[in-house]
Each structure stands twice: as C-alpha cells, then as structure tokens.
Amino acid sequence: MKTAKLCKLISKSEPIPGIFDFTIESPEIAAEARCGQFLHIACGGGTFLRRPISICDAHDSCVRFIFEVKGEGTKALAEHSVGDFIDVMGPLGHGFEVKPEHKNAVIIGGGIGVFPLFLLAKQVKSDVFLGFRSADRVVMEDEFASIAKSVTVGTDDGSYGYKGYIASAMDEYLDKNPYDVIFACGPKPMFKAVKAIAEKRGIECQLSLEQRMGCGIGACLVCTCESTKDGMDKQLRVCKNGPVFDSREVTLND
Ligand SMILES: Cc1cc2nc3c(=O)[nH]c(=O)nc-3n(C[C@H](O)[C@H](O)[C@H](O)COP(=O)(O)OP(=O)(O)OC[C@H]3O[C@@H](n4cnc5c(N)ncnc54)[C@H](O)[C@@H]3O)c2cc1C
Ligand code: FES
C-alpha cells in the first residue's frame, strides 16, 4: 500500500488567475509516476479528506501538478509557499495505456483536464486538441506545441482559436486524417461527445474520469461509476480501477 510522504514544494506559479502550477521534490514518486495517475494530497486548512490532483509531469526527482482553486481544499493548497512540505500520497490509480499499435494518437483535453495529458503527450507523439471556456483561460498551449505533432486550441465562446466545442474540431480533423486511438480528459459534456465520436468511428478511446474521492485507494466506494463491461452492470472505483477507462466500459450518467 502507498504511504504518504512529506514532499518539499520547490516551485510555484500562477499562470492564469486561480490556476496554480506546483513542483514538488520526490525521487520515489517521480520514478514510479505513469501518465494519467494522480496524487492524493492533504491540502491543510482544516480539510479532513485528501484531494486528488493528476500528475502533470515527472522527471528526475521532480513531480509537477497543476490545479484550479475550487473550494476549501484547493484554496488551502494554493496558500503553500516554496520551501513548505506537502503531505502527498501517490502515485495512485491506473493511468493511460500506450500500446505499440498507437501510431496515430489523438489527445483531447478540456479545461483542467489538459493537465493530466502533458506527460502522456511527452510519451506518444500526437495531434493535440485543447478546449477552454475563453481566451483568458488558455494554459499550456506553448508547452504542448513544443512536444506534439500539432496543437489545436479552441474556445467555447470563440474568443481564441477554433470557435466552439473542441470535440467538434477533433471530429472534423478525424474526417481527413488517420487515427487509431483517442486519449481524453475533461468535463462530462466533452466526454459524452468524445465517447460518441469514438463509437461512431469504431476507434479505441481512453477517458480519464473525475469523481469526488474519499480514501483514494479503493476502500470506501465514494468514487464509484457505472459500467456495462461485458454486458454486465457493475460499479467501478475511479480511484483504483481508473481514473482512466476504456470509453466502452463506462456509462456517463448526468
Ligand atoms: C483523478 C482526479 C484527478 C484530478 N486532477 C485534477 C487536476 O490535475 N487539476 C485540478 O485542478 N483538479 C483536478 N481534479 C479535481 C480536484 O480533485 C477537485 O477540484 C478538488 O478535489 C476540489 O477540492 P476543494 O476542496 O477545493 O473543493 P470542494 O469544496 O471539495 O468542492 C468545490 C466544488 O468542486 C466540485 N468538486 C470537488 N471535487 C470534485 C471532483 N473530484 N470532480 C469534480 N468536481 C469536484 C464540488 O462539487 C464543488 O462544486 C481531479 C479529480 C480527480 C478525481
Ligand atoms: S475514493 Fe475510496 S474507493 Fe475510491
């Protein structure tokens, strides 16, 4: 079982208001981390439960994660200063599976869902689609551009890049280009659209789901989602069986 470690915060920035980019020092987590896995973080500020945050990047002894301030936990986490120690458990969960047959990979992320995709994009040369609400919420475009085959950025309000939902930009791209897998992370409406596109085209699709979590290690069942794998209804634990699932395995209820 994974134990919690106190890790030193070695860099901190706020690339856009309310989004914090942290790097902690942990040779053990950096050595084990796989794309799509997450950290379970004791945020402080009186919060009792840990909060799950994806690993954005890992190399040498550094582990990077980027998060949006949503509520009490992430607000307290954001208040840490460089040099502080953060209580981190991880890496946890089952991440993305890159297979030798994935020659033409497409990566699609929406909002805070773009962060878990960066380590993946470093490992598999891909065409990347990043969707945001508006121009002032665009992050990591240049970093993805430095490692990907191509990057398309879209905004829901049309203020930057492709005008409209990023899943539509990806669908238009798939009309004209070869593909063999889609990797996705983002809000539920984007997932639904991506799952439908993958099923229509008969293409493998791996989705990284977000669910509220308790223990983070498969014991409390707070994080279950429904699955119809092999025609059988069953409950999957996002923290342990996921967070990354084959899109055909999961039922995306509202
Ligand atoms: C596997 C996984 C990876 C994640 N990776 C990232 C990441 O890389 N960057 C990032 O910014 N966020 C990520 N999240 C979401 C992050 O865990 C939540 O935003 C955080 O737990 C909110 O805690 P809080 O105390 O600040 O807010 P709370 O006070 O607990 O909640 C504030 C609001 O956020 C909603 N919320 C809380 N937890 C979740 C959740 N798990 N999913 C969806 N909505 C939630 C609540 O319903 C509420 O509306 C991830 C979640 C999961 C499950
Ligand atoms: S968070 Fe406890 S089982 Fe998943």
mmCIF file of C-alpha atoms and ligand atoms in Angstrom:
data_model
loop_
_atom_site.group_PDB
_atom_site.id
_atom_site.type_symbol
_atom_site.label_atom_id
_atom_site.label_comp_id
_atom_site.label_asym_id
_atom_site.label_seq_id
_atom_site.Cartn_x
_atom_site.Cartn_y
_atom_site.Cartn_z
ATOM 1 C CA MET A 1 0.000 0.000 0.000
ATOM 2 C CA LYS A 2 1.155 3.541 -0.769
ATOM 3 C CA THR A 3 2.169 5.609 2.230
ATOM 4 C CA ALA A 4 2.006 9.385 2.481
ATOM 5 C CA LYS A 5 5.225 11.366 2.153
ATOM 6 C CA LEU A 6 6.118 14.928 3.047
ATOM 7 C CA CYS A 7 7.441 16.496 -0.144
ATOM 8 C CA LYS A 8 9.120 19.875 -0.444
ATOM 9 C CA LEU A 9 7.470 22.447 -2.709
ATOM 10 C CA ILE A 10 10.307 23.614 -4.951
ATOM 11 C CA SER A 11 8.463 25.853 -7.404
ATOM 12 C CA LYS A 12 5.138 27.608 -7.551
ATOM 13 C CA SER A 13 3.490 29.878 -10.106
ATOM 14 C CA GLU A 14 0.009 31.094 -11.040
ATOM 15 C CA PRO A 15 -0.022 31.086 -14.883
ATOM 16 C CA ILE A 16 -3.578 32.423 -15.009
ATOM 17 C CA PRO A 17 -5.694 33.644 -12.081
ATOM 18 C CA GLY A 18 -6.857 30.770 -9.891
ATOM 19 C CA ILE A 19 -4.678 28.124 -11.573
ATOM 20 C CA PHE A 20 -1.570 27.068 -9.625
ATOM 21 C CA ASP A 21 1.431 25.234 -11.065
ATOM 22 C CA PHE A 22 3.362 23.365 -8.347
ATOM 23 C CA THR A 23 6.515 21.229 -8.496
ATOM 24 C CA ILE A 24 7.436 19.085 -5.511
ATOM 25 C CA GLU A 25 10.572 17.115 -4.854
ATOM 26 C CA SER A 26 10.068 13.339 -4.616
ATOM 27 C CA PRO A 27 12.502 10.937 -6.302
ATOM 28 C CA GLU A 28 10.246 7.973 -5.374
ATOM 29 C CA ILE A 29 7.055 9.394 -6.902
ATOM 30 C CA ALA A 30 8.936 10.723 -9.951
ATOM 31 C CA ALA A 31 10.425 7.270 -10.603
ATOM 32 C CA GLU A 32 7.082 5.469 -10.344
ATOM 33 C CA ALA A 33 4.752 8.005 -11.982
ATOM 34 C CA ARG A 34 2.869 6.939 -15.118
ATOM 35 C CA CYS A 35 0.811 9.277 -17.304
ATOM 36 C CA GLY A 36 -2.781 9.581 -16.066
ATOM 37 C CA GLN A 37 -2.020 8.667 -12.454
ATOM 38 C CA PHE A 38 -2.832 11.028 -9.617
ATOM 39 C CA LEU A 39 -1.621 12.238 -6.242
ATOM 40 C CA HIS A 40 -3.868 12.260 -3.170
ATOM 41 C CA ILE A 41 -2.963 15.426 -1.300
ATOM 42 C CA ALA A 42 -3.635 16.541 2.264
ATOM 43 C CA CYS A 43 -4.320 20.195 1.471
ATOM 44 C CA GLY A 44 -4.415 21.580 5.019
ATOM 45 C CA GLY A 45 -6.595 24.500 6.085
ATOM 46 C CA GLY A 46 -8.749 22.244 8.254
ATOM 47 C CA THR A 47 -9.870 19.951 5.414
ATOM 48 C CA PHE A 48 -10.118 16.328 6.535
ATOM 49 C CA LEU A 49 -10.138 14.374 3.276
ATOM 50 C CA ARG A 50 -7.273 14.374 0.801
ATOM 51 C CA ARG A 51 -7.930 15.846 -2.661
ATOM 52 C CA PRO A 52 -6.981 14.042 -5.898
ATOM 53 C CA ILE A 53 -4.787 16.008 -8.338
ATOM 54 C CA SER A 54 -3.286 14.487 -11.500
ATOM 55 C CA ILE A 55 0.388 14.211 -12.210
ATOM 56 C CA CYS A 56 1.155 16.680 -14.991
ATOM 57 C CA ASP A 57 4.830 15.865 -15.383
ATOM 58 C CA ALA A 58 7.541 13.847 -13.650
ATOM 59 C CA HIS A 59 11.264 13.719 -14.259
ATOM 60 C CA ASP A 60 14.452 13.271 -12.213
ATOM 61 C CA SER A 61 13.245 13.943 -8.679
ATOM 62 C CA CYS A 62 10.528 16.448 -9.630
ATOM 63 C CA VAL A 63 6.780 15.944 -9.801
ATOM 64 C CA ARG A 64 4.589 18.670 -11.235
ATOM 65 C CA PHE A 65 0.853 19.147 -10.750
ATOM 66 C CA ILE A 66 -1.422 21.997 -11.768
ATOM 67 C CA PHE A 67 -4.753 22.716 -10.139
ATOM 68 C CA GLU A 68 -7.617 25.156 -10.092
ATOM 69 C CA VAL A 69 -8.832 26.645 -6.832
ATOM 70 C CA LYS A 70 -12.380 25.294 -6.471
ATOM 71 C CA GLY A 71 -13.159 25.146 -2.757
ATOM 72 C CA GLU A 72 -11.673 24.913 0.694
ATOM 73 C CA GLY A 73 -9.064 22.213 -0.068
ATOM 74 C CA THR A 74 -7.523 23.661 -3.205
ATOM 75 C CA LYS A 75 -7.630 27.151 -1.662
ATOM 76 C CA ALA A 76 -5.553 25.909 1.295
ATOM 77 C CA LEU A 77 -3.193 24.041 -1.038
ATOM 78 C CA ALA A 78 -2.627 27.198 -3.087
ATOM 79 C CA GLU A 79 -1.528 29.052 0.041
ATOM 80 C CA HIS A 80 1.629 26.923 0.390
ATOM 81 C CA SER A 81 4.938 28.681 -0.248
ATOM 82 C CA VAL A 82 8.128 27.415 -1.862
ATOM 83 C CA GLY A 83 10.083 25.528 0.830
ATOM 84 C CA ASP A 84 6.935 24.232 2.597
ATOM 85 C CA PHE A 85 6.361 20.489 2.876
ATOM 86 C CA ILE A 86 3.166 18.996 1.415
ATOM 87 C CA ASP A 87 1.683 15.656 2.536
ATOM 88 C CA VAL A 88 1.295 13.604 -0.665
ATOM 89 C CA MET A 89 0.223 10.011 -1.317
ATOM 90 C CA GLY A 90 0.951 8.504 -4.704
ATOM 91 C CA PRO A 91 1.252 7.844 -7.494
ATOM 92 C CA LEU A 92 -2.222 6.279 -7.416
ATOM 93 C CA GLY A 93 -4.624 4.756 -9.922
ATOM 94 C CA HIS A 94 -4.469 3.190 -13.320
ATOM 95 C CA GLY A 95 -3.286 5.628 -15.964
ATOM 96 C CA PHE A 96 -3.309 5.773 -19.784
ATOM 97 C CA GLU A 97 -2.102 2.687 -21.648
ATOM 98 C CA VAL A 98 0.104 3.471 -24.625
ATOM 99 C CA LYS A 99 0.342 0.435 -26.929
ATOM 100 C CA PRO A 100 2.760 -0.273 -29.823
ATOM 101 C CA GLU A 101 -0.178 -0.101 -32.301
ATOM 102 C CA HIS A 102 -0.900 3.522 -31.313
ATOM 103 C CA LYS A 103 0.787 5.124 -34.311
ATOM 104 C CA ASN A 104 -1.719 7.952 -34.860
ATOM 105 C CA ALA A 105 -2.819 9.117 -31.456
ATOM 106 C CA VAL A 106 -5.168 11.984 -30.786
ATOM 107 C CA ILE A 107 -5.212 13.695 -27.377
ATOM 108 C CA ILE A 108 -8.117 15.886 -26.325
ATOM 109 C CA GLY A 109 -8.422 17.873 -23.099
ATOM 110 C CA GLY A 110 -10.898 20.403 -21.773
ATOM 111 C CA GLY A 111 -10.281 22.971 -19.013
ATOM 112 C CA ILE A 112 -8.392 21.486 -16.048
ATOM 113 C CA GLY A 113 -8.477 18.185 -17.968
ATOM 114 C CA VAL A 114 -5.496 19.320 -20.062
ATOM 115 C CA PHE A 115 -3.040 18.934 -17.151
ATOM 116 C CA PRO A 116 -3.021 15.100 -16.855
ATOM 117 C CA LEU A 117 -2.395 14.861 -20.608
ATOM 118 C CA PHE A 118 1.014 16.519 -20.669
ATOM 119 C CA LEU A 119 3.089 13.528 -19.503
ATOM 120 C CA LEU A 120 1.154 11.394 -21.985
ATOM 121 C CA ALA A 121 1.865 13.852 -24.824
ATOM 122 C CA LYS A 122 5.566 13.609 -23.967
ATOM 123 C CA GLN A 123 5.384 9.831 -24.390
ATOM 124 C CA VAL A 124 3.288 9.470 -27.539
ATOM 125 C CA LYS A 125 3.702 11.876 -30.460
ATOM 126 C CA SER A 126 0.143 13.048 -31.044
ATOM 127 C CA ASP A 127 -2.214 15.567 -32.519
ATOM 128 C CA VAL A 128 -3.466 17.514 -29.515
ATOM 129 C CA PHE A 129 -6.793 19.345 -29.063
ATOM 130 C CA LEU A 130 -7.205 21.685 -26.095
ATOM 131 C CA GLY A 131 -10.521 23.344 -25.249
ATOM 132 C CA PHE A 132 -11.159 26.232 -22.862
ATOM 133 C CA ARG A 133 -14.083 28.497 -21.955
ATOM 134 C CA SER A 134 -12.466 31.663 -23.288
ATOM 135 C CA ALA A 135 -9.132 33.182 -24.375
ATOM 136 C CA ASP A 136 -8.210 34.243 -20.819
ATOM 137 C CA ARG A 137 -8.433 30.601 -19.599
ATOM 138 C CA VAL A 138 -5.976 29.138 -22.157
ATOM 139 C CA VAL A 139 -2.993 27.399 -20.485
ATOM 140 C CA MET A 140 -0.070 25.213 -21.594
ATOM 141 C CA GLU A 141 -0.561 25.856 -25.324
ATOM 142 C CA ASP A 142 3.156 26.540 -25.916
ATOM 143 C CA GLU A 143 4.270 23.592 -23.790
ATOM 144 C CA PHE A 144 2.063 21.161 -25.736
ATOM 145 C CA ALA A 145 3.199 22.771 -29.002
ATOM 146 C CA SER A 146 6.823 22.019 -28.078
ATOM 147 C CA ILE A 147 6.197 18.257 -27.876
ATOM 148 C CA ALA A 148 3.157 17.437 -30.037
ATOM 149 C CA LYS A 149 2.800 16.816 -33.804
ATOM 150 C CA SER A 150 0.156 19.554 -33.851
ATOM 151 C CA VAL A 151 -1.908 21.535 -31.372
ATOM 152 C CA THR A 152 -5.387 22.933 -31.962
ATOM 153 C CA VAL A 153 -6.785 25.250 -29.314
ATOM 154 C CA GLY A 154 -10.457 26.106 -29.201
ATOM 155 C CA THR A 155 -12.659 28.273 -27.019
ATOM 156 C CA ASP A 156 -16.340 27.770 -26.287
ATOM 157 C CA ASP A 157 -17.055 31.498 -26.679
ATOM 158 C CA GLY A 158 -14.950 31.782 -29.844
ATOM 159 C CA SER A 159 -12.571 34.384 -28.370
ATOM 160 C CA TYR A 160 -9.452 32.406 -29.391
ATOM 161 C CA GLY A 161 -8.590 29.642 -31.850
ATOM 162 C CA TYR A 162 -11.254 27.224 -33.090
ATOM 163 C CA LYS A 163 -14.685 28.674 -32.357
ATOM 164 C CA GLY A 164 -16.862 26.181 -30.496
ATOM 165 C CA TYR A 165 -16.524 22.871 -28.716
ATOM 166 C CA ILE A 166 -13.134 21.243 -29.091
ATOM 167 C CA ALA A 167 -14.713 17.803 -29.668
ATOM 168 C CA SER A 168 -16.170 19.209 -32.925
ATOM 169 C CA ALA A 169 -12.695 20.395 -34.003
ATOM 170 C CA MET A 170 -11.367 16.888 -33.339
ATOM 171 C CA ASP A 171 -14.237 15.267 -35.245
ATOM 172 C CA GLU A 172 -13.519 17.487 -38.285
ATOM 173 C CA TYR A 173 -9.826 16.535 -38.070
ATOM 174 C CA LEU A 174 -10.673 12.810 -37.916
ATOM 175 C CA ASP A 175 -12.661 13.161 -41.185
ATOM 176 C CA LYS A 176 -9.413 13.854 -43.034
ATOM 177 C CA ASN A 177 -6.607 12.165 -41.100
ATOM 178 C CA PRO A 178 -5.587 8.686 -39.963
ATOM 179 C CA TYR A 179 -6.131 7.794 -36.313
ATOM 180 C CA ASP A 180 -6.072 4.720 -34.074
ATOM 181 C CA VAL A 181 -6.703 5.946 -30.527
ATOM 182 C CA ILE A 182 -8.180 8.907 -28.645
ATOM 183 C CA PHE A 183 -6.971 9.850 -25.153
ATOM 184 C CA ALA A 184 -9.280 12.272 -23.333
ATOM 185 C CA CYS A 185 -9.687 14.188 -20.091
ATOM 186 C CA GLY A 186 -12.150 16.966 -19.364
ATOM 187 C CA PRO A 187 -15.660 17.834 -18.241
ATOM 188 C CA LYS A 188 -18.537 15.387 -18.631
ATOM 189 C CA PRO A 189 -20.205 17.045 -21.675
ATOM 190 C CA MET A 190 -16.877 16.790 -23.530
ATOM 191 C CA PHE A 191 -16.550 13.129 -22.533
ATOM 192 C CA LYS A 192 -20.007 12.356 -23.830
ATOM 193 C CA ALA A 193 -19.195 13.985 -27.166
ATOM 194 C CA VAL A 194 -15.797 12.239 -27.432
ATOM 195 C CA LYS A 195 -17.247 8.846 -26.471
ATOM 196 C CA ALA A 196 -19.963 9.223 -29.142
ATOM 197 C CA ILE A 197 -17.373 10.217 -31.791
ATOM 198 C CA ALA A 198 -15.163 7.235 -30.877
ATOM 199 C CA GLU A 199 -18.082 4.824 -31.022
ATOM 200 C CA LYS A 200 -19.337 6.244 -34.336
ATOM 201 C CA ARG A 201 -15.873 5.763 -35.833
ATOM 202 C CA GLY A 202 -15.098 2.438 -34.098
ATOM 203 C CA ILE A 203 -11.916 3.835 -32.574
ATOM 204 C CA GLU A 204 -10.344 2.949 -29.214
ATOM 205 C CA CYS A 205 -10.845 5.719 -26.667
ATOM 206 C CA GLN A 206 -9.347 6.037 -23.190
ATOM 207 C CA LEU A 207 -11.051 8.532 -20.851
ATOM 208 C CA SER A 208 -9.694 9.857 -17.556
ATOM 209 C CA LEU A 209 -12.712 10.388 -15.282
ATOM 210 C CA GLU A 210 -13.118 12.860 -12.440
ATOM 211 C CA GLN A 211 -15.136 11.828 -9.433
ATOM 212 C CA ARG A 212 -15.258 13.048 -5.847
ATOM 213 C CA MET A 213 -13.000 10.817 -3.765
ATOM 214 C CA GLY A 214 -12.573 9.701 -0.189
ATOM 215 C CA CYS A 215 -9.773 7.248 0.537
ATOM 216 C CA GLY A 216 -8.234 7.236 -2.986
ATOM 217 C CA ILE A 217 -7.159 3.614 -2.614
ATOM 218 C CA GLY A 218 -10.265 1.553 -3.307
ATOM 219 C CA ALA A 219 -11.599 1.095 0.227
ATOM 220 C CA CYS A 220 -14.531 3.500 0.733
ATOM 221 C CA LEU A 221 -16.545 3.264 -2.542
ATOM 222 C CA VAL A 222 -17.162 7.041 -2.621
ATOM 223 C CA CYS A 223 -15.843 7.266 -6.169
ATOM 224 C CA THR A 224 -17.813 4.554 -7.978
ATOM 225 C CA CYS A 225 -19.075 4.959 -11.533
ATOM 226 C CA GLU A 226 -21.322 2.652 -13.535
ATOM 227 C CA SER A 227 -20.031 0.204 -16.078
ATOM 228 C CA THR A 228 -21.635 -2.196 -18.509
ATOM 229 C CA LYS A 229 -18.453 -4.132 -19.245
ATOM 230 C CA ASP A 230 -19.094 -7.474 -20.974
ATOM 231 C CA GLY A 231 -22.836 -6.701 -20.915
ATOM 232 C CA MET A 232 -22.910 -6.839 -17.091
ATOM 233 C CA ASP A 233 -23.921 -3.864 -14.918
ATOM 234 C CA LYS A 234 -21.298 -3.224 -12.280
ATOM 235 C CA GLN A 235 -19.675 -0.481 -10.240
ATOM 236 C CA LEU A 236 -16.100 0.580 -10.909
ATOM 237 C CA ARG A 237 -13.947 2.510 -8.456
ATOM 238 C CA VAL A 238 -12.484 5.533 -10.231
ATOM 239 C CA CYS A 239 -9.529 5.691 -7.805
ATOM 240 C CA LYS A 240 -8.472 2.063 -8.198
ATOM 241 C CA ASN A 241 -9.891 0.709 -11.487
ATOM 242 C CA GLY A 242 -9.287 4.131 -13.063
ATOM 243 C CA PRO A 243 -9.194 7.082 -13.317
ATOM 244 C CA VAL A 244 -8.507 6.022 -16.939
ATOM 245 C CA PHE A 245 -11.067 3.679 -18.527
ATOM 246 C CA ASP A 246 -11.873 2.376 -21.985
ATOM 247 C CA SER A 247 -14.822 4.553 -23.049
ATOM 248 C CA ARG A 248 -16.850 1.431 -23.913
ATOM 249 C CA GLU A 249 -16.560 0.319 -20.279
ATOM 250 C CA VAL A 250 -18.178 3.309 -18.595
ATOM 251 C CA THR A 251 -21.687 4.737 -18.516
ATOM 252 C CA LEU A 252 -21.581 8.527 -18.353
ATOM 253 C CA ASN A 253 -24.727 9.409 -16.403
ATOM 254 C CA ASP A 254 -25.593 13.029 -15.523
HETATM 255 C C1 LIG B 1 -8.405 11.552 -10.533
HETATM 256 C C2 LIG B 1 -8.627 13.045 -10.410
HETATM 257 C C3 LIG B 1 -7.664 13.923 -10.885
HETATM 258 C C4 LIG B 1 -7.844 15.298 -10.754
HETATM 259 N N1 LIG B 1 -6.884 16.107 -11.249
HETATM 260 C C5 LIG B 1 -7.020 17.442 -11.150
HETATM 261 C C6 LIG B 1 -6.015 18.310 -11.653
HETATM 262 O O1 LIG B 1 -4.980 17.870 -12.185
HETATM 263 N N2 LIG B 1 -6.205 19.639 -11.522
HETATM 264 C C7 LIG B 1 -7.347 20.155 -10.919
HETATM 265 O O2 LIG B 1 -7.487 21.378 -10.850
HETATM 266 N N3 LIG B 1 -8.311 19.361 -10.441
HETATM 267 C C8 LIG B 1 -8.184 18.016 -10.525
HETATM 268 N N4 LIG B 1 -9.163 17.202 -10.022
HETATM 269 C C9 LIG B 1 -10.339 17.821 -9.355
HETATM 270 C C10 LIG B 1 -9.965 18.156 -7.898
HETATM 271 O O3 LIG B 1 -9.749 16.957 -7.187
HETATM 272 C C11 LIG B 1 -11.115 18.925 -7.227
HETATM 273 O O4 LIG B 1 -11.275 20.174 -7.868
HETATM 274 C C12 LIG B 1 -10.784 19.163 -5.767
HETATM 275 O O5 LIG B 1 -10.847 17.940 -5.062
HETATM 276 C C13 LIG B 1 -11.768 20.157 -5.155
HETATM 277 O O6 LIG B 1 -11.483 20.238 -3.772
HETATM 278 P P1 LIG B 1 -11.841 21.546 -2.954
HETATM 279 O O7 LIG B 1 -11.740 21.215 -1.506
HETATM 280 O O8 LIG B 1 -11.049 22.693 -3.432
HETATM 281 O O9 LIG B 1 -13.318 21.834 -3.353
HETATM 282 P P2 LIG B 1 -14.646 21.295 -2.669
HETATM 283 O O10 LIG B 1 -15.059 22.283 -1.654
HETATM 284 O O11 LIG B 1 -14.497 19.872 -2.259
HETATM 285 O O12 LIG B 1 -15.580 21.375 -3.922
HETATM 286 C C14 LIG B 1 -15.753 22.594 -4.686
HETATM 287 C C15 LIG B 1 -16.520 22.300 -5.951
HETATM 288 O O13 LIG B 1 -15.813 21.372 -6.790
HETATM 289 C C16 LIG B 1 -16.585 20.197 -7.020
HETATM 290 N N5 LIG B 1 -15.690 19.024 -6.938
HETATM 291 C C17 LIG B 1 -14.990 18.625 -5.859
HETATM 292 N N6 LIG B 1 -14.293 17.515 -6.121
HETATM 293 C C18 LIG B 1 -14.537 17.208 -7.397
HETATM 294 C C19 LIG B 1 -14.112 16.177 -8.262
HETATM 295 N N7 LIG B 1 -13.298 15.212 -7.869
HETATM 296 N N8 LIG B 1 -14.582 16.183 -9.522
HETATM 297 C C20 LIG B 1 -15.406 17.137 -9.934
HETATM 298 N N9 LIG B 1 -15.853 18.141 -9.168
HETATM 299 C C21 LIG B 1 -15.423 18.175 -7.923
HETATM 300 C C22 LIG B 1 -17.629 20.179 -5.921
HETATM 301 O O14 LIG B 1 -18.797 19.507 -6.328
HETATM 302 C C23 LIG B 1 -17.877 21.644 -5.688
HETATM 303 O O15 LIG B 1 -18.775 22.172 -6.621
HETATM 304 C C24 LIG B 1 -9.017 15.816 -10.148
HETATM 305 C C25 LIG B 1 -10.007 14.927 -9.672
HETATM 306 C C26 LIG B 1 -9.815 13.570 -9.808
HETATM 307 C C27 LIG B 1 -10.867 12.627 -9.317
HETATM 308 S S1 FES B 2 -12.051 7.017 -3.163
HETATM 309 FE FE1 FES B 2 -12.402 5.384 -1.738
HETATM 310 S S2 FES B 2 -12.869 3.725 -3.093
HETATM 311 FE FE2 FES B 2 -12.294 5.322 -4.432
#
